[in-house]
XYZ file of C-alpha atoms in Angstrom:
604
model
C -38.024 66.437 -46.327
C -41.187 64.653 -47.432
C -39.679 61.340 -46.357
C -38.695 62.745 -42.944
C -42.126 64.302 -42.497
C -43.796 60.981 -43.302
C -41.634 58.935 -40.954
C -41.797 61.314 -37.972
C -45.584 60.814 -37.870
C -44.810 57.390 -36.378
C -43.071 58.881 -33.307
C -46.362 59.657 -31.544
C -46.105 58.653 -27.847
C -42.303 58.506 -28.036
C -41.782 62.202 -28.819
C -40.734 62.938 -25.225
C -37.967 60.339 -25.279
C -36.893 61.536 -28.740
C -36.420 65.068 -27.381
C -34.893 64.101 -24.020
C -32.174 61.937 -25.547
C -30.424 64.684 -27.578
C -30.885 67.173 -24.700
C -29.121 64.818 -22.284
C -26.443 64.047 -24.875
C -25.806 67.788 -25.236
C -25.342 68.144 -21.472
C -23.031 65.125 -21.447
C -20.867 66.653 -24.199
C -20.674 70.063 -22.511
C -19.464 68.518 -19.250
C -17.070 66.224 -21.102
C -15.589 69.144 -23.050
C -15.159 71.186 -19.866
C -12.959 68.492 -18.332
C -9.777 69.189 -20.413
C -10.156 72.935 -19.755
C -10.646 72.261 -16.068
C -7.551 70.039 -16.081
C -5.368 73.077 -16.984
C -6.602 74.888 -13.861
C -6.346 71.729 -11.741
C -2.735 71.044 -12.737
C -1.755 74.667 -12.102
C -3.355 74.574 -8.621
C -1.714 71.274 -7.757
C 1.645 72.528 -9.047
C 1.306 75.546 -6.726
C 0.201 73.403 -3.785
C 0.880 69.672 -3.983
C -0.539 68.830 -0.568
C -2.698 65.725 -0.311
C -5.719 67.826 0.701
C -5.368 70.060 -2.364
C -4.890 67.079 -4.683
C -7.979 65.350 -3.261
C -10.060 68.531 -3.537
C -9.275 69.251 -7.190
C -9.258 65.540 -8.070
C -12.663 65.141 -6.402
C -14.129 67.877 -8.592
C -12.733 66.101 -11.661
C -14.331 62.813 -10.586
C -17.630 64.596 -9.956
C -17.582 66.098 -13.444
C -16.852 62.653 -14.920
C -19.712 61.121 -12.888
C -22.158 63.816 -14.045
C -21.102 63.251 -17.669
C -21.570 59.494 -17.193
C -25.040 59.988 -15.689
C -26.165 62.173 -18.584
C -24.778 59.603 -21.045
C -26.577 56.685 -19.359
C -29.908 58.514 -19.299
C -29.461 59.575 -22.924
C -28.772 55.963 -23.926
C -31.853 54.741 -22.075
C -34.178 57.285 -23.663
C -32.622 56.734 -27.102
C -33.207 52.964 -26.853
C -36.820 53.480 -25.782
C -37.451 56.042 -28.517
C -35.884 53.988 -31.330
C -37.574 50.712 -30.333
C -40.941 52.453 -29.966
C -40.492 54.304 -33.240
C -39.759 51.083 -35.133
C -42.781 49.404 -33.511
C -45.049 52.238 -34.615
C -43.470 52.259 -38.055
C -44.149 48.536 -38.566
C -47.702 49.000 -37.304
C -48.299 51.928 -39.663
C -46.923 49.979 -42.631
C -49.094 46.979 -41.746
C -52.180 49.172 -41.357
C -51.454 50.852 -44.685
C -51.162 47.475 -46.412
C -54.465 46.369 -44.873
C -56.125 49.339 -46.561
C -54.570 48.637 -49.956
C -56.606 47.452 -52.870
C -55.464 44.458 -54.904
C -54.043 46.909 -57.435
C -51.848 48.512 -54.755
C -50.559 45.133 -53.584
C -49.844 44.099 -57.171
C -47.735 47.265 -57.511
C -45.393 46.429 -54.593
C -45.464 42.594 -54.449
C -45.746 40.616 -51.206
C -41.996 39.930 -50.873
C -41.143 43.627 -51.214
C -43.670 44.577 -48.533
C -42.170 41.995 -46.162
C -38.651 43.374 -46.793
C -39.817 46.909 -46.117
C -41.506 45.890 -42.878
C -38.461 43.971 -41.611
C -35.032 44.818 -43.049
C -35.864 48.403 -43.991
C -37.432 49.211 -40.624
C -34.391 47.761 -38.789
C -32.103 50.007 -40.863
C -34.241 53.035 -40.038
C -34.323 52.109 -36.343
C -30.510 51.868 -36.158
C -30.064 55.153 -38.004
C -32.668 56.852 -35.816
C -30.879 55.822 -32.627
C -27.597 57.127 -33.990
C -29.196 60.398 -35.098
C -30.716 61.268 -31.704
C -27.544 60.275 -29.864
C -24.289 60.193 -31.805
C -25.335 62.592 -34.546
C -26.156 65.130 -31.816
C -23.118 64.355 -29.684
C -20.468 64.505 -32.414
C -21.217 67.966 -33.913
C -21.608 69.527 -30.451
C -18.363 67.958 -29.254
C -16.623 69.119 -32.426
C -17.825 72.717 -32.077
C -17.241 72.951 -28.315
C -13.787 71.364 -28.600
C -12.740 73.844 -31.281
C -14.068 76.782 -29.212
C -12.239 75.540 -26.117
C -9.070 75.131 -28.155
C -9.288 78.764 -29.292
C -9.569 79.894 -25.674
C -6.284 78.141 -24.934
C -4.283 79.088 -28.058
C -5.865 80.313 -31.275
C -2.789 79.595 -33.403
C -2.807 75.883 -32.534
C -6.617 75.754 -32.896
C -6.260 76.763 -36.542
C -4.937 73.239 -37.175
C -8.445 71.911 -36.468
C -10.021 74.338 -38.905
C -7.578 73.214 -41.581
C -8.230 69.476 -41.061
C -12.057 69.549 -40.787
C -12.771 70.742 -44.387
C -10.437 68.096 -45.801
C -12.310 65.380 -43.920
C -15.671 66.840 -44.911
C -14.819 66.722 -48.610
C -13.502 63.157 -48.273
C -16.659 61.955 -46.515
C -18.890 63.686 -49.056
C -17.167 61.946 -51.953
C -17.379 58.551 -50.225
C -21.088 58.777 -49.512
C -21.956 60.270 -52.866
C -20.428 57.183 -54.443
C -21.979 54.630 -52.093
C -25.554 55.940 -51.890
C -26.711 54.654 -55.341
C -25.260 51.224 -54.547
C -27.402 50.797 -51.433
C -30.445 52.114 -53.279
C -30.009 49.315 -55.819
C -29.202 46.536 -53.375
C -32.597 46.675 -51.633
C -34.375 45.915 -54.898
C -32.232 42.789 -55.092
C -33.236 42.026 -51.506
C -36.850 42.011 -52.693
C -35.973 39.562 -55.471
C -34.153 37.293 -53.021
C -37.069 37.281 -50.574
C -39.464 36.585 -53.435
C -37.349 33.583 -54.426
C -37.413 32.261 -50.854
C -41.155 32.817 -50.519
C -41.876 31.129 -53.836
C -39.661 28.160 -53.001
C -41.175 27.550 -49.563
C -44.762 27.820 -50.842
C -43.967 25.443 -53.695
C -41.683 23.070 -51.787
C -43.886 20.061 -52.588
C -43.570 20.758 -56.310
C -39.818 21.285 -55.983
C -39.383 17.925 -54.294
C -41.805 16.165 -56.624
C -39.720 17.211 -59.636
C -36.406 16.752 -57.795
C -35.435 20.352 -58.505
C -33.627 21.074 -55.244
C -30.267 21.542 -56.969
C -31.770 23.913 -59.512
C -33.431 25.995 -56.778
C -30.199 26.073 -54.763
C -28.332 27.349 -57.797
C -30.980 29.998 -58.488
C -30.882 31.207 -54.897
C -27.075 31.223 -54.834
C -27.037 33.471 -57.902
C -29.472 35.878 -56.250
C -27.476 35.852 -53.008
C -24.267 36.469 -54.963
C -25.822 39.534 -56.589
C -26.739 40.943 -53.177
C -23.262 40.105 -51.829
C -21.521 41.785 -54.772
C -23.393 45.058 -54.288
C -22.911 45.072 -50.538
C -19.234 44.244 -50.943
C -18.763 47.086 -53.405
C -20.500 49.501 -51.043
C -18.610 48.300 -47.974
C -15.262 48.554 -49.785
C -15.944 52.196 -50.540
C -17.110 52.869 -46.975
C -13.972 51.138 -45.663
C -11.953 54.113 -46.985
C -13.602 56.143 -44.242
C -11.552 54.618 -41.398
C -8.012 55.138 -42.805
C -8.985 58.657 -43.875
C -10.069 59.413 -40.307
C -6.992 57.835 -38.751
C -4.720 59.785 -41.069
C -6.438 63.052 -40.165
C -6.361 62.350 -36.410
C -2.670 61.538 -36.260
C -1.757 64.349 -38.630
C -3.592 66.825 -36.394
C -2.063 65.509 -33.147
C 1.427 65.462 -34.675
C 1.000 69.025 -35.884
C -0.253 70.122 -32.438
C 2.770 68.520 -30.740
C 5.278 70.066 -33.185
C 3.866 73.593 -33.229
C 2.899 73.525 -29.557
C 6.418 72.503 -28.496
C 7.858 75.238 -30.724
C 5.623 77.880 -29.082
C 6.510 76.663 -25.573
C 10.235 76.819 -26.317
C 10.144 80.174 -28.084
C 7.877 81.891 -25.531
C 9.435 80.238 -22.500
C 6.027 78.935 -21.461
C 4.358 82.339 -21.558
C 2.134 81.891 -24.625
C 1.654 78.162 -23.999
C 2.688 75.806 -21.219
C 2.848 72.023 -20.946
C -0.527 71.791 -19.167
C -2.238 73.771 -21.919
C -0.548 71.670 -24.587
C -1.876 68.477 -22.988
C -5.359 69.993 -22.992
C -4.994 70.904 -26.675
C -3.969 67.330 -27.458
C -7.065 66.117 -25.553
C -9.285 68.508 -27.501
C -7.613 67.361 -30.713
C -8.454 63.756 -29.841
C -12.046 64.781 -29.044
C -12.398 66.625 -32.359
C -11.099 63.731 -34.373
C -13.128 61.212 -32.362
C -16.236 63.297 -33.022
C -15.497 63.253 -36.738
C -14.885 59.501 -36.650
C -18.207 58.758 -34.941
C -19.974 61.249 -37.200
C -18.652 59.368 -40.211
C -20.074 56.122 -38.749
C -23.438 57.831 -38.423
C -23.192 58.958 -42.031
C -22.580 55.356 -43.094
C -25.698 54.196 -41.264
C -27.747 57.093 -42.597
C -26.556 56.327 -46.120
C -27.849 52.760 -45.792
C -31.047 53.890 -44.082
C -31.835 56.579 -46.655
C -32.858 54.021 -49.273
C -34.853 52.134 -46.624
C -36.578 55.341 -45.515
C -37.623 56.137 -49.079
C -39.003 52.608 -49.568
C -40.973 52.714 -46.305
C -42.234 56.226 -47.024
C -43.412 55.022 -50.425
C -45.688 52.455 -48.745
C -46.960 54.903 -46.110
C -47.781 57.533 -48.736
C -49.445 55.098 -51.108
C -53.150 55.827 -51.440
C -55.573 53.007 -52.041
C -57.036 52.978 -55.514
C -60.376 52.213 -53.845
C -61.833 54.923 -51.612
C -65.154 55.660 -49.965
C -67.337 58.409 -51.438
C -67.944 61.556 -49.373
C -71.454 60.429 -48.435
C -71.429 56.624 -48.672
C -74.434 54.338 -48.663
C -74.328 51.953 -45.697
C -77.297 49.711 -46.446
C -77.388 47.180 -49.291
C -81.089 46.824 -50.244
C -80.874 43.373 -51.855
C -78.606 41.021 -53.763
C -79.506 42.071 -57.293
C -76.472 42.701 -59.533
C -76.237 44.635 -62.781
C -73.342 45.257 -65.174
C -73.837 48.213 -67.504
C -71.448 48.218 -70.453
C -68.552 47.263 -68.161
C -64.959 47.060 -69.386
C -61.986 46.451 -67.105
C -58.209 46.167 -67.202
C -55.840 45.576 -64.288
C -53.542 48.480 -65.034
C -53.780 51.765 -66.899
C -50.695 50.692 -68.820
C -52.242 47.378 -69.854
C -52.823 47.111 -73.586
C -55.663 44.600 -73.367
C -58.941 44.763 -71.453
C -59.624 41.761 -69.233
C -63.358 42.410 -69.644
C -65.039 44.153 -72.562
C -68.595 45.435 -72.985
C -70.293 43.302 -70.319
C -74.025 43.879 -69.905
C -75.853 41.685 -67.424
C -78.698 41.844 -64.898
C -79.216 39.316 -62.101
C -82.235 39.425 -59.822
C -81.876 38.936 -56.078
C -81.927 35.260 -55.078
C -80.953 33.931 -58.489
C -78.212 31.369 -58.955
C -75.747 32.182 -61.728
C -73.306 29.615 -63.072
C -70.191 30.835 -64.875
C -68.195 28.620 -67.225
C -65.153 29.509 -69.271
C -61.631 28.514 -70.073
C -58.544 29.661 -68.233
C -58.019 33.341 -68.988
C -61.641 33.982 -69.971
C -62.032 36.510 -67.100
C -64.491 34.640 -64.932
C -62.782 35.774 -61.727
C -62.318 39.296 -63.059
C -66.082 39.528 -63.543
C -67.013 38.613 -59.963
C -64.136 40.635 -58.448
C -65.948 43.801 -59.515
C -69.021 42.975 -57.402
C -67.413 43.404 -53.926
C -65.214 46.158 -55.417
C -61.954 44.269 -55.103
C -61.211 46.197 -58.297
C -63.077 49.095 -59.910
C -64.496 48.892 -63.406
C -62.411 50.886 -65.885
C -65.495 51.766 -67.910
C -69.190 51.375 -67.221
C -71.005 50.709 -63.945
C -71.490 47.781 -61.575
C -74.642 48.006 -59.468
C -75.595 46.004 -56.376
C -79.124 46.464 -55.073
C -79.647 49.060 -57.801
C -76.824 51.277 -56.462
C -73.394 51.801 -58.007
C -70.833 49.901 -55.940
C -68.656 53.059 -55.874
C -71.402 54.799 -53.862
C -71.323 52.245 -51.033
C -69.255 52.323 -47.891
C -66.601 49.761 -48.791
C -66.885 47.782 -45.567
C -70.682 47.715 -45.689
C -70.647 46.430 -49.269
C -68.124 43.690 -48.568
C -70.010 42.624 -45.448
C -72.886 41.696 -47.755
C -70.759 39.887 -50.344
C -69.050 36.638 -49.353
C -66.332 35.348 -51.657
C -64.937 31.813 -51.485
C -61.865 31.305 -53.637
C -60.532 28.076 -55.102
C -57.323 28.592 -53.140
C -58.826 30.052 -50.008
C -56.823 30.410 -46.827
C -57.265 28.971 -43.368
C -55.303 30.520 -40.531
C -53.521 28.829 -37.659
C -56.034 28.313 -34.859
C -59.007 26.100 -34.099
C -61.810 25.361 -36.557
C -64.092 27.560 -34.437
C -61.669 30.461 -34.627
C -61.407 30.116 -38.402
C -65.173 29.936 -38.847
C -65.725 33.029 -36.714
C -63.866 35.115 -39.282
C -67.285 35.120 -40.940
C -69.035 36.304 -37.769
C -67.036 36.926 -34.566
C -70.226 36.710 -32.492
C -71.578 33.475 -34.009
C -72.880 30.946 -31.490
C -71.823 27.298 -31.530
C -75.243 26.421 -32.939
C -74.768 28.854 -35.830
C -71.343 27.368 -36.540
C -72.844 23.883 -36.739
C -75.690 25.063 -38.980
C -73.303 26.744 -41.439
C -71.069 23.668 -41.509
C -74.033 21.410 -42.207
C -74.972 23.555 -45.204
C -71.368 23.388 -46.422
C -71.289 19.597 -45.836
C -68.431 20.079 -43.359
C -70.073 19.049 -40.080
C -69.627 15.316 -40.606
C -65.884 15.339 -41.183
C -65.352 17.926 -38.404
C -67.031 15.594 -35.905
C -64.775 12.767 -37.061
C -61.816 14.660 -35.548
C -61.084 13.820 -31.887
C -61.440 17.482 -30.862
C -64.322 18.298 -33.209
C -64.738 22.037 -33.674
C -61.780 22.655 -31.343
C -59.421 20.855 -33.742
C -56.333 22.953 -34.340
C -55.723 24.000 -37.940
C -52.074 24.390 -38.900
C -50.945 27.485 -40.782
C -52.413 27.410 -44.278
C -54.649 24.455 -43.349
C -51.966 21.885 -44.116
C -53.497 19.270 -41.796
C -56.819 19.067 -43.688
C -57.459 17.946 -47.249
C -58.191 20.296 -50.138
C -61.894 19.401 -50.155
C -62.181 19.808 -46.395
C -60.469 23.180 -46.575
C -62.886 24.349 -49.273
C -65.923 23.280 -47.266
C -64.653 25.075 -44.154
C -64.156 28.207 -46.235
C -67.697 27.932 -47.616
C -69.055 27.573 -44.073
C -67.048 30.616 -43.000
C -68.549 32.629 -45.872
C -72.089 31.532 -44.981
C -71.668 32.829 -41.428
C -71.552 36.372 -42.817
C -75.222 35.942 -43.800
C -74.498 37.699 -47.090
C -76.923 38.950 -49.704
C -74.484 37.784 -52.420
C -72.396 34.608 -52.309
C -69.574 34.048 -54.809
C -67.996 30.602 -55.160
C -64.916 30.958 -57.370
C -64.246 27.354 -58.382
C -64.389 26.620 -54.660
C -65.788 23.099 -54.960
C -63.113 21.889 -57.383
C -61.627 19.557 -54.730
C -65.038 18.266 -53.630
C -66.620 15.083 -55.036
C -69.709 15.470 -57.230
C -72.094 14.086 -54.599
C -70.946 16.555 -51.948
C -71.010 19.330 -54.529
C -74.639 18.500 -55.306
C -75.563 18.439 -51.598
C -73.981 21.882 -51.092
C -75.955 23.316 -54.015
C -79.141 21.686 -52.732
C -78.620 23.340 -49.329
C -78.127 26.667 -51.049
C -81.384 26.314 -53.009
C -83.519 25.158 -50.093
C -82.094 27.140 -47.183
C -80.770 30.327 -48.848
C -83.410 31.233 -51.440
C -82.976 35.013 -51.038
C -79.177 34.987 -51.467
C -77.829 35.722 -54.945
C -75.286 33.026 -55.786
C -72.484 33.150 -58.373
C -70.861 29.778 -58.979
C -67.698 29.689 -61.095
C -66.902 26.128 -62.074
C -65.153 23.900 -64.590
C -67.741 21.118 -64.218
C -71.059 21.547 -65.995
C -72.669 19.458 -63.249
C -71.852 22.235 -60.747
C -73.915 24.830 -62.636
C -76.516 22.959 -64.724
C -79.328 23.633 -62.230
C -78.554 27.392 -62.140
C -81.172 29.981 -63.050
C -78.719 31.431 -65.546
C -75.463 30.125 -66.993
C -72.863 32.484 -68.460
C -70.329 31.308 -71.028
C -67.205 33.474 -70.771
C -64.712 33.642 -73.622
C -61.974 36.214 -74.211
C -63.259 38.622 -71.576
C -66.776 38.694 -72.986
C -70.047 36.894 -72.331
C -70.172 34.586 -75.330
C -73.585 33.148 -74.419
C -76.070 32.996 -71.570
C -79.154 30.984 -70.779
C -80.418 27.943 -68.905
C -78.876 24.505 -69.174
C -81.509 23.165 -71.589
C -81.305 26.174 -73.924
C -77.507 26.181 -74.068
C -77.350 22.439 -74.555
C -79.726 22.744 -77.495
C -78.276 25.825 -79.150
C -74.696 26.576 -78.052
C -71.861 24.557 -79.591
C -69.325 25.550 -76.953
C -71.607 24.388 -74.153
C -72.426 21.193 -76.031
C -68.744 20.421 -76.481
C -67.991 20.848 -72.807
C -71.084 18.978 -71.638
C -70.522 15.942 -73.828
C -66.780 15.830 -73.187
C -67.481 15.661 -69.455
C -70.267 13.126 -69.878
C -68.644 11.053 -72.601
C -69.530 7.730 -71.039
C -73.242 8.455 -71.299
C -73.255 10.251 -74.644
C -74.221 8.639 -77.930
C -72.150 8.872 -81.068
C -74.819 11.113 -82.563
C -74.593 13.458 -79.632
C -70.850 13.647 -79.976
C -71.112 14.258 -83.706
C -73.122 17.409 -83.044
C -70.067 19.063 -81.585
C -67.721 18.312 -84.497
C -66.317 21.464 -86.001
C -67.915 23.554 -83.262
C -65.875 26.270 -81.621
C -62.538 24.467 -81.778
C -59.904 26.167 -79.690
C -62.519 27.532 -77.276
C -63.108 24.374 -75.276
C -62.826 24.816 -71.579
C -60.083 23.183 -69.625
C -61.555 20.635 -67.284
C -59.459 21.799 -64.385
C -57.798 24.846 -62.869
C -59.077 28.359 -62.170
C -58.010 31.715 -63.441
C -57.134 35.128 -62.100
C -58.304 37.058 -65.117
């Protein structure tokens, strides 16, 4: 019931069509079930008077009843199609909107491939089942009940055959669907795995081809597809028992009606039952069995859709781990940042903290460089500032206020984050830049791009700022993509700017020019620069050395170079050509195993 209650919220403007369809189906069934009963009267009247006028009169009424039934059926089909298509559209929209409100922790819980499957395959299954429910699932029970009632009005003894057959079929269907339901519940998890394999392969197609691993990937996908096929085949084989069971019941019932009906006609001399009534009973028998057959088809679709409905409902009912306070703060005073005894782990079940006991205060306008090896939690540290994740212990303050007290949107509007693997969307350069500020003028776009050292290469394109960017930015280089993303972040006019190894694909000269622009033209903006190159952070007001989720050291370039062995090791290894043997000797035996990798970024 909770699943149904969740899904029906997506009906909204299509409630009228959802109600009209079963109402019209009910009228169609009533008229259709009256036809066999009317035929008994019609045949008796024609037998008494077989004139052409009488035949046309009674035949005309029969045609009119058939036309009315057809009209109701057509209208029901139209409204059902509109309701189901609209329902699925709303359902996809609601899922998408829910995902947009998820925190990173929520997305990690489901995985991207699973969310795509739920929004596509699962919604299609629900749509098909919904259409059947408001049409066939209404039509079949009504036809079954009305046909049985009509049969009793003709001859109750013969009608008992229906009551004997229906429970047998009901038990058979119950056993079939009880067996098949767990199979379909399991198969959709394998769908997620298959979609994840496809997504991973397409995103990494360059690596696959570089290592000539096409055959390996084909084999891996074939194994996944075989697993999905095996489960579906097992489920379909069980469901296939439904059809012969139905056929057996239908023909058994009709045979029994013919045998016992003929016996009654002969024994009563046509008093208790005549040939016309027997033909009507056979028609009602066919209607009953047809209703059961179509109802079993609906049950098959519902069985498949049940697992899909639960998966979709799970997404719709998921609450973001990040929520606004009851009375949020909407104004960020300045870009100062403070960490008070902060510890953090990505999941409550995680055994290890990604960050432990971090204490740090940064004044507004300062530039902070962050160095550390892969896995040292550099990114985890800065992710807590715009509240992409919440600290597990301790407090993170921006502008002297706990980030949990801010309106989430207001906080993130004042914190721009540029990732190493940032994303450009299909569209022009202007359209991509205006993600930072939809109302930015052309002059503001140019100014931001000049600060990010992107203006020159943009103007080298034939269409300049109107150059079309392919999906994912595949038609620009890595360095160009990073500079466009930096420009986009600058257009937000943030109080805090975070560059997460976002100049890794940029040459050292351009990197220096970007940092110079930041110093001279953005003095009031607090800047966090995560890097693997010492040159990218050596002019920072404060440099943090991250190691094992902790701040191992902090200070200015000169102090760290004089006193910190880890920093010395990294600095001299990256400037080996200009270092003396004595300088290199200083680092011997110092902090082995903690040297930073000279490339790559980290998630935690």
